[in-house]
XYZ file of C-alpha atoms in Angstrom:
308
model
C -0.756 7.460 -35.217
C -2.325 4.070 -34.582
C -2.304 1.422 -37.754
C -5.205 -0.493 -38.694
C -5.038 -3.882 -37.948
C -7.193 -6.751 -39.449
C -8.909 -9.166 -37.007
C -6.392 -12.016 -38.687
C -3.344 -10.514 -36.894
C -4.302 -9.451 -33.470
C -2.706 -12.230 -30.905
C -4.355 -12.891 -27.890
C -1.586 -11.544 -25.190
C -3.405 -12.047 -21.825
C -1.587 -9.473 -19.833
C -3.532 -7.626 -17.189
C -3.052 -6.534 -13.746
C -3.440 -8.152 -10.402
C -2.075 -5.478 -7.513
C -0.694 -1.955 -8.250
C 2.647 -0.403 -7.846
C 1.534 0.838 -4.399
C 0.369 -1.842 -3.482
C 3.571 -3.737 -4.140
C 5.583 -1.439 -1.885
C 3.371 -1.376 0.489
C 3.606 -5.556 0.848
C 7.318 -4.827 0.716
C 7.506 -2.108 3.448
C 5.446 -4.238 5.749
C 7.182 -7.528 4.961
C 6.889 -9.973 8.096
C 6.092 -6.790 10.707
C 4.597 -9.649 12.605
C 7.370 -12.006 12.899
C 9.488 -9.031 13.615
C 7.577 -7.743 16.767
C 7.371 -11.414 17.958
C 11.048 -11.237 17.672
C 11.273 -8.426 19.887
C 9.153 -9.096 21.998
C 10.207 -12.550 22.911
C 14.118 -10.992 23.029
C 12.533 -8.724 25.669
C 11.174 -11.197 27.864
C 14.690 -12.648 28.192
C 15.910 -9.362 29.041
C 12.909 -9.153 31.812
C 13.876 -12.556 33.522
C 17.616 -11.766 33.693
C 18.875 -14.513 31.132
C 19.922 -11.741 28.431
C 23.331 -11.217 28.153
C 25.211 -7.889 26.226
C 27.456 -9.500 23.503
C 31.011 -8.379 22.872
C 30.622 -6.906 19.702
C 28.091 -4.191 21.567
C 30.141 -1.172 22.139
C 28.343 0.067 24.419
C 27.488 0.217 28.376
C 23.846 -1.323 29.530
C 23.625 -1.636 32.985
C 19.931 -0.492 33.800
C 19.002 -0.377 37.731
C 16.094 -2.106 37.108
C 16.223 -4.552 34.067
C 12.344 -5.897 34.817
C 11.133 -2.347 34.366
C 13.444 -1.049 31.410
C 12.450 -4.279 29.719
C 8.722 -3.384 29.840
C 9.496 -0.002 28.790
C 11.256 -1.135 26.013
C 8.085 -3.536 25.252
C 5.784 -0.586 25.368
C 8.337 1.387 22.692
C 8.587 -1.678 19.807
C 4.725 -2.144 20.536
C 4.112 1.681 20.016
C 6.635 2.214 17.144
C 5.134 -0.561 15.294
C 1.636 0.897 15.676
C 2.981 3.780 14.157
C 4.826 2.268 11.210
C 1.800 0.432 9.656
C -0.589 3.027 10.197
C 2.305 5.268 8.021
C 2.682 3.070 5.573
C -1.158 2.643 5.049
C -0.976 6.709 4.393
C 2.062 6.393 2.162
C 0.148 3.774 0.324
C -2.693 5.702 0.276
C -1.093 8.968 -0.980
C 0.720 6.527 -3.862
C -2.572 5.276 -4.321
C -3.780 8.988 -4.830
C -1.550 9.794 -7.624
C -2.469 7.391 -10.424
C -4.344 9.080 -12.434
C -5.364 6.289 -14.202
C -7.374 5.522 -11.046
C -8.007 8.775 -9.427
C -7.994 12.218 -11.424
C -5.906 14.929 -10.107
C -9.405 16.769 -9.071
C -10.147 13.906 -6.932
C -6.594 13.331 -5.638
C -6.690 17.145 -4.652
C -9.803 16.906 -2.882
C -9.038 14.020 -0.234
C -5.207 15.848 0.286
C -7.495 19.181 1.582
C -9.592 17.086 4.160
C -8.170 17.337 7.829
C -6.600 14.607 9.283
C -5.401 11.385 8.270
C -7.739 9.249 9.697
C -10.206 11.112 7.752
C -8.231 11.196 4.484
C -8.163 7.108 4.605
C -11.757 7.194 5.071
C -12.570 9.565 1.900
C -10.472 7.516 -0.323
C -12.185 4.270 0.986
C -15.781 5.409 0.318
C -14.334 6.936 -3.198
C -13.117 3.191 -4.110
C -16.612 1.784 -2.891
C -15.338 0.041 0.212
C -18.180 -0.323 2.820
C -18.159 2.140 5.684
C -18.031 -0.421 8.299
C -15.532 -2.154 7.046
C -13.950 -4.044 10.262
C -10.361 -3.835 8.730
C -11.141 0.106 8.229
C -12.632 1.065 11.448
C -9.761 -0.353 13.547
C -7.245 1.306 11.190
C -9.232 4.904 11.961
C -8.734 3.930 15.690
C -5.076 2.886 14.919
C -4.396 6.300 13.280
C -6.034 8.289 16.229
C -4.033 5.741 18.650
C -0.830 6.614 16.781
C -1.647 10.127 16.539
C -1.838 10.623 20.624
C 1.874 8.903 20.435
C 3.481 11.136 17.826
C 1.922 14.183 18.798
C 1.776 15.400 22.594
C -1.429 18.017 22.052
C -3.583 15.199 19.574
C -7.002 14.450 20.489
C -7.831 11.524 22.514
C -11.571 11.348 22.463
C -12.513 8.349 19.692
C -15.067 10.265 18.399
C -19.431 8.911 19.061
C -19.355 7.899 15.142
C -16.187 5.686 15.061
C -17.073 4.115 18.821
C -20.889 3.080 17.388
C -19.051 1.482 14.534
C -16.784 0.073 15.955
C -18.583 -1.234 18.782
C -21.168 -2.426 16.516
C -18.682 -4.709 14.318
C -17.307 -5.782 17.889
C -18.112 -9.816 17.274
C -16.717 -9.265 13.691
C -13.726 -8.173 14.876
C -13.089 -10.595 17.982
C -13.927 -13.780 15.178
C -11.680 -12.265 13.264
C -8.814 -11.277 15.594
C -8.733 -13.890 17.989
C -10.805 -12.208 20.482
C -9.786 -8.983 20.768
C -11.769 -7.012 22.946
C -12.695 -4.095 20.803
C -14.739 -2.269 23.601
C -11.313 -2.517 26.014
C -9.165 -1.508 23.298
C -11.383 1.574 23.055
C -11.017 2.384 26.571
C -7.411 1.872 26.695
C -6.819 4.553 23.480
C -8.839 6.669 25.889
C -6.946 6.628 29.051
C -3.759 7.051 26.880
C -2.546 3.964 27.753
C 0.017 1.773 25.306
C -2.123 -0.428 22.375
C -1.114 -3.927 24.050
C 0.639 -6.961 21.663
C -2.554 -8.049 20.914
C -4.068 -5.087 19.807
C -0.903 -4.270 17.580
C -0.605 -7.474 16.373
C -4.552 -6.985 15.044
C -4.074 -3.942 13.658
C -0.926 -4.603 11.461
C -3.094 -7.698 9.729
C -5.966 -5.087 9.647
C -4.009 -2.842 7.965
C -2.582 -5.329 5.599
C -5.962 -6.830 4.988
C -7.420 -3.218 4.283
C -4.874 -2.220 1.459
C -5.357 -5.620 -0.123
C -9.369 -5.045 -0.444
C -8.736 -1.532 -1.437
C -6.146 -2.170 -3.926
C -8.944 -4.973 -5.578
C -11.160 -1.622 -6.151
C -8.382 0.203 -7.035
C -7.204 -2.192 -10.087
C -10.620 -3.074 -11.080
C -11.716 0.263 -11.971
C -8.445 1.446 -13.451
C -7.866 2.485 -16.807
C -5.827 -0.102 -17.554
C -4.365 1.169 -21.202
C -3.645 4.600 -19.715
C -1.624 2.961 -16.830
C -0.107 0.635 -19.295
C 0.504 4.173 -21.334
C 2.147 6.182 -18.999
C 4.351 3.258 -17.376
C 5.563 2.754 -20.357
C 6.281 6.349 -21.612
C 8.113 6.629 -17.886
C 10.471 3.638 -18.258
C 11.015 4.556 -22.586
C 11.739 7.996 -21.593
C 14.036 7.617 -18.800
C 15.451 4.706 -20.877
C 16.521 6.789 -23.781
C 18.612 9.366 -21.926
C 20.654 6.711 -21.456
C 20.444 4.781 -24.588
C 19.545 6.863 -27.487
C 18.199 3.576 -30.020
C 16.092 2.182 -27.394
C 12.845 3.295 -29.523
C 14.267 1.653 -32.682
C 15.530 -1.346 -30.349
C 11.853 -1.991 -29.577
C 10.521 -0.856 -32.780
C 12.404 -2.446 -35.204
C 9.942 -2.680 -38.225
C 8.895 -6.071 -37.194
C 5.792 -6.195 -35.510
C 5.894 -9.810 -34.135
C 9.461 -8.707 -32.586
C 8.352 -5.539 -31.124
C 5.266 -7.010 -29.888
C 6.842 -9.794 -28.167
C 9.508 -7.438 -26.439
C 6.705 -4.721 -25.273
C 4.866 -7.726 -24.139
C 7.985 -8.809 -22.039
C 8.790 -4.969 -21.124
C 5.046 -4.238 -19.773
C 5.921 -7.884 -17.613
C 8.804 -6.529 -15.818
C 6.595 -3.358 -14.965
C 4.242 -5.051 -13.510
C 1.765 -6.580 -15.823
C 0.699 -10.339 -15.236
C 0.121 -13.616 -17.706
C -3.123 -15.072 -17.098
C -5.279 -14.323 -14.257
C -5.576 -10.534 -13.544
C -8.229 -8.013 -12.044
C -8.134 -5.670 -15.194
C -7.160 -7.014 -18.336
C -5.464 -5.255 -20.872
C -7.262 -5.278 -24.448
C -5.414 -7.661 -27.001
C -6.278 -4.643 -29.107
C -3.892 -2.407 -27.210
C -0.359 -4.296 -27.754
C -1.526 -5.252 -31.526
C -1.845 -1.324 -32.292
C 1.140 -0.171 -30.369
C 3.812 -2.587 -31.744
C 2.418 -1.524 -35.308
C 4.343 1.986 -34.567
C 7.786 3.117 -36.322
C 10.725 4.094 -33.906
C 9.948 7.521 -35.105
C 6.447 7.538 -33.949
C 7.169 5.661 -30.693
C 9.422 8.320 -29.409
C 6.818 10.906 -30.628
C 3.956 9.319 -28.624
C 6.007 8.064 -25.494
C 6.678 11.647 -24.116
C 5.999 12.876 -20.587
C 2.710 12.495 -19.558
C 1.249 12.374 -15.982
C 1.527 10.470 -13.429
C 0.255 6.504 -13.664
């Protein structure tokens, strides 16, 4: 039961959100993928010209019969395997994406999980967050997923599709400004003969990808309901909390508002919540009403709920 609280007491907190939880993994999972294929790449081309060397601490044999060949090989296996792992994590941030049900219901979420395909899936939740259907960053992801699709699975489709080659061939000189002249056209003819994605092309499509989930994740966090996410994070952490520690409630509701507000404000901080400059801003309102609770009522009102 919420407390009525005069104008004269409600402090101005600030706290709001600037990325989601998915969104946060998803930066983490992808990291410096870049810098990383560079790495291996440029470790390969030493292995092409003859200067690499197999260190002691190897224990192993390498003795291929023809290094220049097993070193382009090997190329053509970090290139595809990277392909691969951003377009997953784009669907594993998607599907994390798909489960807050402060953004998406669970009528929503269950729609997009029944549509066929991946690519497709990405594309549904994209138009449901209001991203533009031609979005550059988008469309080459769609190819990238088709593209990594052929390499995972031997039977997969490699026709592009007369929709996603008009679009994509229409945002060609968007895409070449923005990727440093990649041939979009040639990359479209390469998916088709089967042929690896080249560094280039892999290199794009990783920023594409990281560049898509960053504008989606701005839709995503501007329409949220930001005091149900801040609800059920905090009813996930209190409750897990208190199997361990059976006075955490009465630890953050201690009878003295200004305490309890200050800690909740600190708590909802660690979880993800930002000071100052946010995309959705949580109401002043919200924190004022909450720390107002007993210990009793806390526990009450903090119990499972669904997903954020």
């Amino acid at each position: 039961m919420f407390v009525r609280i005069e104008p004269a007491h409600v402090i101005e907190i600030g706290l709001g959100l600037s990325r989601t939880p998915a969104r946060v993994a998803f930066k983490r999972n992808t990291g410096q993928n870049n810098h990383f294929l560079i790495t291996v790449v440029v470790g390969l081309d030493a292995v092409r010209v003859g200067e690499a060397k197999l260190a002691p601490e190897f224990s192993t044999s390498w003795s291929p019969t023809d290094v220049s060949r097993s070193a382009i090989r090997s190329r053509e296996y970090a290139l595809v395997t990277s392909l691969a792992w951003i377009t997953d994590l784009v669907d594993v941030y998607r599907k994390r994406l798909q489960v807050m049900r402060s953004v998406m219901s669970d009528t929503g979420s269950k729609r997009i999980d029944k549509i066929d395909g991946r690519a497709n899936r990405l594309s549904e939740l994209a138009s449901v967050l209001g991203l533009p259907r031609d979005d550059r960053n988008l469309l080459m992801m769609l190819l990238a997923t088709r593209w990594r699709n052929t390499i995972v699975h031997s039977d997969a489709d490699t026709r592009i599709g007369r929709d996603l080659r008009s679009r994509l061939l229409n945002s060609a000189q968007d895409i070449s400004l923005e990727h440093r002249g990649l041939d979009i056209s040639r990359s479209i003819e390469s998916f088709e003969r089967g042929d690896a994605p080249t560094f280039k092309e892999v290199a794009s499509i990783i920023a594409a990808g990281q560049q898509l989930v960053e504008a989606l994740d701005v839709r995503a966090v501007t329409m949220m309901d930001v005091e149900h996410y801040a609800e059920s994070t905090l009813n996930t952490h209190l409750s897990a909390a208190f199997t361990l520690n059976a006075q955490v409630y009465a630890q953050y509701w201690s009878g003295n508002q200004a305490k309890t507000q200050k800690r909740l404000t600190a708590l909802l901080a660690q979880l993800g919540f930002t000071r100052g400059d946010a995309l959705s801003q949580l109401s002043p309102e919200y924190l004022n009403s909450t720390s107002t609770l007993t210990a009793r009522a806390a526990r009450a009102r903090f119990s499972p709920l669904e997903g954020p």
